[in-house]
């Protein structure tokens, strides 16, 4: 089969031909890959490759896969050969979706939504994360205001849409000036240029000095401090990029703030409950896609052979929108 491997010694991606992977354990399935999504975590494999057990020059990444089951492990239940599936893979396994065939734990599969495979494969990493952040953690249906750091990115663009669907009245986000109209089209009510030195002041003015009820940091760097600072009394925040440090956040104790950490893929490592956090989010997002309640803006579909180049461009922050590679013709 054709595959895109990661070469750790040279920090490059290489097009190769490898044997079709064999089942690793009794709960696994072999999936024929229709389409695979490209995400920043895939591009930044150089930061986590050393933690992958058994990885070598044949390591294949690619977490977000839409495809078809072609082989079942002995303990697989509820699935059959020929079933079309969607999943967010485990980054610490070696046979990912940047290949014609991939291996996945059957207990984290969901049914392929009634959409194109290109659209389906574009959603797990970004949309499922957004769902886990604003629906599972922040209970967005009970809120009237939210601040999203990085609204024009993959996760941020879905978080805005989910907040709008939930009826949130005030949706404040940051992004570059060129993307202001774009995030407004998704549902943002107020947009602030992330380069502004007075983002906090502007948020407080919008909220009549009360602050927002909840916030999400989709960016990292110093945005955790900002996302905590814009919260009002007993506000809640989700951090998606780095480890929270509540002692760095002004007024965290006196305002009674609460903080959530979220790593979508960690669900693979924590038993039935962990796996259910993935499948529940995935099923909910797929239903919204089928109903036309969510859109995947600026979706770009590339050929399989372009994956390596696209990952390097993504690492260097030279891409816009969502990228999906078509694998099966």
JSON list of N, CA, C and O in Angstrom, two decimals, residues 145 147 170 172 189-192 196-212 226 229-232:
[
{"chain": "A", "resi": 145, "resn": "UNK", "atom": "N", "xyz": [-23.04, 34.13, 27.77]},
{"chain": "A", "resi": 145, "resn": "UNK", "atom": "CA", "xyz": [-21.89, 34.81, 27.18]},
{"chain": "A", "resi": 145, "resn": "UNK", "atom": "C", "xyz": [-20.67, 33.88, 27.18]},
{"chain": "A", "resi": 145, "resn": "UNK", "atom": "O", "xyz": [-20.49, 33.07, 28.09]},
{"chain": "A", "resi": 147, "resn": "UNK", "atom": "N", "xyz": [-16.31, 33.81, 25.71]},
{"chain": "A", "resi": 147, "resn": "UNK", "atom": "CA", "xyz": [-15.14, 34.38, 25.03]},
{"chain": "A", "resi": 147, "resn": "UNK", "atom": "C", "xyz": [-14.33, 33.23, 24.46]},
{"chain": "A", "resi": 147, "resn": "UNK", "atom": "O", "xyz": [-14.03, 32.26, 25.18]},
{"chain": "A", "resi": 170, "resn": "UNK", "atom": "N", "xyz": [-24.13, 36.49, 23.74]},
{"chain": "A", "resi": 170, "resn": "UNK", "atom": "CA", "xyz": [-22.91, 37.26, 23.51]},
{"chain": "A", "resi": 170, "resn": "UNK", "atom": "C", "xyz": [-21.75, 36.31, 23.24]},
{"chain": "A", "resi": 170, "resn": "UNK", "atom": "O", "xyz": [-21.30, 35.58, 24.13]},
{"chain": "A", "resi": 172, "resn": "UNK", "atom": "N", "xyz": [-18.01, 36.44, 21.99]},
{"chain": "A", "resi": 172, "resn": "UNK", "atom": "CA", "xyz": [-16.87, 37.33, 21.73]},
{"chain": "A", "resi": 172, "resn": "UNK", "atom": "C", "xyz": [-15.67, 36.47, 21.34]},
{"chain": "A", "resi": 172, "resn": "UNK", "atom": "O", "xyz": [-15.39, 35.46, 21.98]},
{"chain": "A", "resi": 189, "resn": "UNK", "atom": "N", "xyz": [-20.74, 37.56, 17.83]},
{"chain": "A", "resi": 189, "resn": "UNK", "atom": "CA", "xyz": [-21.43, 38.85, 17.95]},
{"chain": "A", "resi": 189, "resn": "UNK", "atom": "C", "xyz": [-20.46, 40.01, 18.10]},
{"chain": "A", "resi": 189, "resn": "UNK", "atom": "O", "xyz": [-20.79, 41.14, 17.77]},
{"chain": "A", "resi": 190, "resn": "UNK", "atom": "N", "xyz": [-19.27, 39.74, 18.62]},
{"chain": "A", "resi": 190, "resn": "UNK", "atom": "CA", "xyz": [-18.24, 40.76, 18.80]},
{"chain": "A", "resi": 190, "resn": "UNK", "atom": "C", "xyz": [-16.88, 40.15, 18.46]},
{"chain": "A", "resi": 190, "resn": "UNK", "atom": "O", "xyz": [-16.56, 39.04, 18.91]},
{"chain": "A", "resi": 191, "resn": "UNK", "atom": "N", "xyz": [-16.08, 40.88, 17.66]},
{"chain": "A", "resi": 191, "resn": "UNK", "atom": "CA", "xyz": [-14.78, 40.38, 17.23]},
{"chain": "A", "resi": 191, "resn": "UNK", "atom": "C", "xyz": [-13.71, 41.42, 17.54]},
{"chain": "A", "resi": 191, "resn": "UNK", "atom": "O", "xyz": [-13.88, 42.61, 17.24]},
{"chain": "A", "resi": 192, "resn": "UNK", "atom": "N", "xyz": [-12.62, 40.97, 18.13]},
{"chain": "A", "resi": 192, "resn": "UNK", "atom": "CA", "xyz": [-11.52, 41.85, 18.52]},
{"chain": "A", "resi": 192, "resn": "UNK", "atom": "C", "xyz": [-10.24, 41.35, 17.88]},
{"chain": "A", "resi": 192, "resn": "UNK", "atom": "O", "xyz": [-9.96, 40.15, 17.89]},
{"chain": "A", "resi": 196, "resn": "UNK", "atom": "N", "xyz": [-4.58, 43.62, 19.46]},
{"chain": "A", "resi": 196, "resn": "UNK", "atom": "CA", "xyz": [-4.91, 44.76, 20.31]},
{"chain": "A", "resi": 196, "resn": "UNK", "atom": "C", "xyz": [-4.34, 44.58, 21.72]},
{"chain": "A", "resi": 196, "resn": "UNK", "atom": "O", "xyz": [-4.37, 43.47, 22.27]},
{"chain": "A", "resi": 197, "resn": "UNK", "atom": "N", "xyz": [-3.86, 45.65, 22.27]},
{"chain": "A", "resi": 197, "resn": "UNK", "atom": "CA", "xyz": [-3.30, 45.57, 23.63]},
{"chain": "A", "resi": 197, "resn": "UNK", "atom": "C", "xyz": [-4.38, 45.70, 24.70]},
{"chain": "A", "resi": 197, "resn": "UNK", "atom": "O", "xyz": [-4.11, 45.51, 25.88]},
{"chain": "A", "resi": 198, "resn": "UNK", "atom": "N", "xyz": [-5.60, 46.02, 24.29]},
{"chain": "A", "resi": 198, "resn": "UNK", "atom": "CA", "xyz": [-6.68, 46.25, 25.25]},
{"chain": "A", "resi": 198, "resn": "UNK", "atom": "C", "xyz": [-7.84, 45.28, 25.04]},
{"chain": "A", "resi": 198, "resn": "UNK", "atom": "O", "xyz": [-9.01, 45.65, 25.19]},
{"chain": "A", "resi": 199, "resn": "UNK", "atom": "N", "xyz": [-7.52, 44.02, 24.70]},
{"chain": "A", "resi": 199, "resn": "UNK", "atom": "CA", "xyz": [-8.57, 43.03, 24.49]},
{"chain": "A", "resi": 199, "resn": "UNK", "atom": "C", "xyz": [-9.41, 42.87, 25.76]},
{"chain": "A", "resi": 199, "resn": "UNK", "atom": "O", "xyz": [-10.64, 42.85, 25.72]},
{"chain": "A", "resi": 200, "resn": "UNK", "atom": "N", "xyz": [-8.73, 42.78, 26.91]},
{"chain": "A", "resi": 200, "resn": "UNK", "atom": "CA", "xyz": [-9.44, 42.62, 28.18]},
{"chain": "A", "resi": 200, "resn": "UNK", "atom": "C", "xyz": [-10.41, 43.78, 28.41]},
{"chain": "A", "resi": 200, "resn": "UNK", "atom": "O", "xyz": [-11.57, 43.58, 28.78]},
{"chain": "A", "resi": 201, "resn": "UNK", "atom": "N", "xyz": [-9.93, 44.99, 28.20]},
{"chain": "A", "resi": 201, "resn": "UNK", "atom": "CA", "xyz": [-10.77, 46.17, 28.40]},
{"chain": "A", "resi": 201, "resn": "UNK", "atom": "C", "xyz": [-11.98, 46.13, 27.49]},
{"chain": "A", "resi": 201, "resn": "UNK", "atom": "O", "xyz": [-13.11, 46.45, 27.92]},
{"chain": "A", "resi": 202, "resn": "UNK", "atom": "N", "xyz": [-11.79, 45.74, 26.25]},
{"chain": "A", "resi": 202, "resn": "UNK", "atom": "CA", "xyz": [-12.90, 45.69, 25.30]},
{"chain": "A", "resi": 202, "resn": "UNK", "atom": "C", "xyz": [-13.93, 44.64, 25.70]},
{"chain": "A", "resi": 202, "resn": "UNK", "atom": "O", "xyz": [-15.15, 44.87, 25.60]},
{"chain": "A", "resi": 203, "resn": "UNK", "atom": "N", "xyz": [-13.47, 43.49, 26.16]},
{"chain": "A", "resi": 203, "resn": "UNK", "atom": "CA", "xyz": [-14.40, 42.46, 26.61]},
{"chain": "A", "resi": 203, "resn": "UNK", "atom": "C", "xyz": [-15.21, 42.96, 27.81]},
{"chain": "A", "resi": 203, "resn": "UNK", "atom": "O", "xyz": [-16.43, 42.77, 27.88]},
{"chain": "A", "resi": 204, "resn": "UNK", "atom": "N", "xyz": [-14.53, 43.61, 28.74]},
{"chain": "A", "resi": 204, "resn": "UNK", "atom": "CA", "xyz": [-15.23, 44.10, 29.92]},
{"chain": "A", "resi": 204, "resn": "UNK", "atom": "C", "xyz": [-16.25, 45.19, 29.54]},
{"chain": "A", "resi": 204, "resn": "UNK", "atom": "O", "xyz": [-17.35, 45.25, 30.12]},
{"chain": "A", "resi": 205, "resn": "UNK", "atom": "N", "xyz": [-15.91, 46.02, 28.57]},
{"chain": "A", "resi": 205, "resn": "UNK", "atom": "CA", "xyz": [-16.87, 47.04, 28.12]},
{"chain": "A", "resi": 205, "resn": "UNK", "atom": "C", "xyz": [-18.09, 46.39, 27.48]},
{"chain": "A", "resi": 205, "resn": "UNK", "atom": "O", "xyz": [-19.23, 46.83, 27.68]},
{"chain": "A", "resi": 206, "resn": "UNK", "atom": "N", "xyz": [-17.86, 45.35, 26.68]},
{"chain": "A", "resi": 206, "resn": "UNK", "atom": "CA", "xyz": [-18.97, 44.65, 26.03]},
{"chain": "A", "resi": 206, "resn": "UNK", "atom": "C", "xyz": [-19.91, 44.04, 27.06]},
{"chain": "A", "resi": 206, "resn": "UNK", "atom": "O", "xyz": [-21.14, 44.05, 26.90]},
{"chain": "A", "resi": 207, "resn": "UNK", "atom": "N", "xyz": [-19.33, 43.54, 28.15]},
{"chain": "A", "resi": 207, "resn": "UNK", "atom": "CA", "xyz": [-20.12, 42.84, 29.18]},
{"chain": "A", "resi": 207, "resn": "UNK", "atom": "C", "xyz": [-20.50, 43.75, 30.35]},
{"chain": "A", "resi": 207, "resn": "UNK", "atom": "O", "xyz": [-20.86, 43.25, 31.42]},
{"chain": "A", "resi": 208, "resn": "UNK", "atom": "N", "xyz": [-20.39, 45.06, 30.15]},
{"chain": "A", "resi": 208, "resn": "UNK", "atom": "CA", "xyz": [-20.73, 46.04, 31.19]},
{"chain": "A", "resi": 208, "resn": "UNK", "atom": "C", "xyz": [-19.95, 45.78, 32.48]},
{"chain": "A", "resi": 208, "resn": "UNK", "atom": "O", "xyz": [-20.48, 45.86, 33.59]},
{"chain": "A", "resi": 209, "resn": "UNK", "atom": "N", "xyz": [-18.67, 45.45, 32.31]},
{"chain": "A", "resi": 209, "resn": "UNK", "atom": "CA", "xyz": [-17.70, 45.24, 33.39]},
{"chain": "A", "resi": 209, "resn": "UNK", "atom": "C", "xyz": [-17.97, 43.97, 34.21]},
{"chain": "A", "resi": 209, "resn": "UNK", "atom": "O", "xyz": [-17.30, 43.75, 35.23]},
{"chain": "A", "resi": 210, "resn": "UNK", "atom": "N", "xyz": [-18.86, 43.13, 33.76]},
{"chain": "A", "resi": 210, "resn": "UNK", "atom": "CA", "xyz": [-19.17, 41.90, 34.51]},
{"chain": "A", "resi": 210, "resn": "UNK", "atom": "C", "xyz": [-18.30, 40.72, 34.09]},
{"chain": "A", "resi": 210, "resn": "UNK", "atom": "O", "xyz": [-18.12, 39.77, 34.85]},
{"chain": "A", "resi": 211, "resn": "UNK", "atom": "N", "xyz": [-17.77, 40.77, 32.88]},
{"chain": "A", "resi": 211, "resn": "UNK", "atom": "CA", "xyz": [-17.02, 39.63, 32.35]},
{"chain": "A", "resi": 211, "resn": "UNK", "atom": "C", "xyz": [-17.94, 38.58, 31.76]},
{"chain": "A", "resi": 211, "resn": "UNK", "atom": "O", "xyz": [-19.17, 38.63, 31.93]},
{"chain": "A", "resi": 212, "resn": "UNK", "atom": "N", "xyz": [-17.36, 37.61, 31.06]},
{"chain": "A", "resi": 212, "resn": "UNK", "atom": "CA", "xyz": [-18.16, 36.55, 30.44]},
{"chain": "A", "resi": 212, "resn": "UNK", "atom": "C", "xyz": [-18.35, 35.40, 31.42]},
{"chain": "A", "resi": 212, "resn": "UNK", "atom": "O", "xyz": [-17.60, 35.25, 32.39]},
{"chain": "A", "resi": 226, "resn": "UNK", "atom": "N", "xyz": [-5.33, 35.68, 29.45]},
{"chain": "A", "resi": 226, "resn": "UNK", "atom": "CA", "xyz": [-6.42, 36.52, 28.93]},
{"chain": "A", "resi": 226, "resn": "UNK", "atom": "C", "xyz": [-7.77, 35.83, 29.11]},
{"chain": "A", "resi": 226, "resn": "UNK", "atom": "O", "xyz": [-8.73, 36.46, 29.57]},
{"chain": "A", "resi": 229, "resn": "UNK", "atom": "N", "xyz": [-8.78, 36.06, 32.62]},
{"chain": "A", "resi": 229, "resn": "UNK", "atom": "CA", "xyz": [-9.02, 37.43, 33.09]},
{"chain": "A", "resi": 229, "resn": "UNK", "atom": "C", "xyz": [-10.36, 37.99, 32.63]},
{"chain": "A", "resi": 229, "resn": "UNK", "atom": "O", "xyz": [-10.93, 38.87, 33.29]},
{"chain": "A", "resi": 230, "resn": "UNK", "atom": "N", "xyz": [-10.89, 37.51, 31.50]},
{"chain": "A", "resi": 230, "resn": "UNK", "atom": "CA", "xyz": [-12.16, 38.04, 30.99]},
{"chain": "A", "resi": 230, "resn": "UNK", "atom": "C", "xyz": [-13.36, 37.42, 31.69]},
{"chain": "A", "resi": 230, "resn": "UNK", "atom": "O", "xyz": [-14.50, 37.85, 31.47]},
{"chain": "A", "resi": 231, "resn": "UNK", "atom": "N", "xyz": [-13.14, 36.44, 32.55]},
{"chain": "A", "resi": 231, "resn": "UNK", "atom": "CA", "xyz": [-14.24, 35.77, 33.22]},
{"chain": "A", "resi": 231, "resn": "UNK", "atom": "C", "xyz": [-14.85, 36.64, 34.32]},
{"chain": "A", "resi": 231, "resn": "UNK", "atom": "O", "xyz": [-14.15, 37.37, 35.01]},
{"chain": "A", "resi": 232, "resn": "UNK", "atom": "N", "xyz": [-16.15, 36.50, 34.47]},
{"chain": "A", "resi": 232, "resn": "UNK", "atom": "CA", "xyz": [-16.83, 37.15, 35.57]},
{"chain": "A", "resi": 232, "resn": "UNK", "atom": "C", "xyz": [-16.86, 36.26, 36.80]},
{"chain": "A", "resi": 232, "resn": "UNK", "atom": "O", "xyz": [-16.18, 35.23, 36.87]}
]
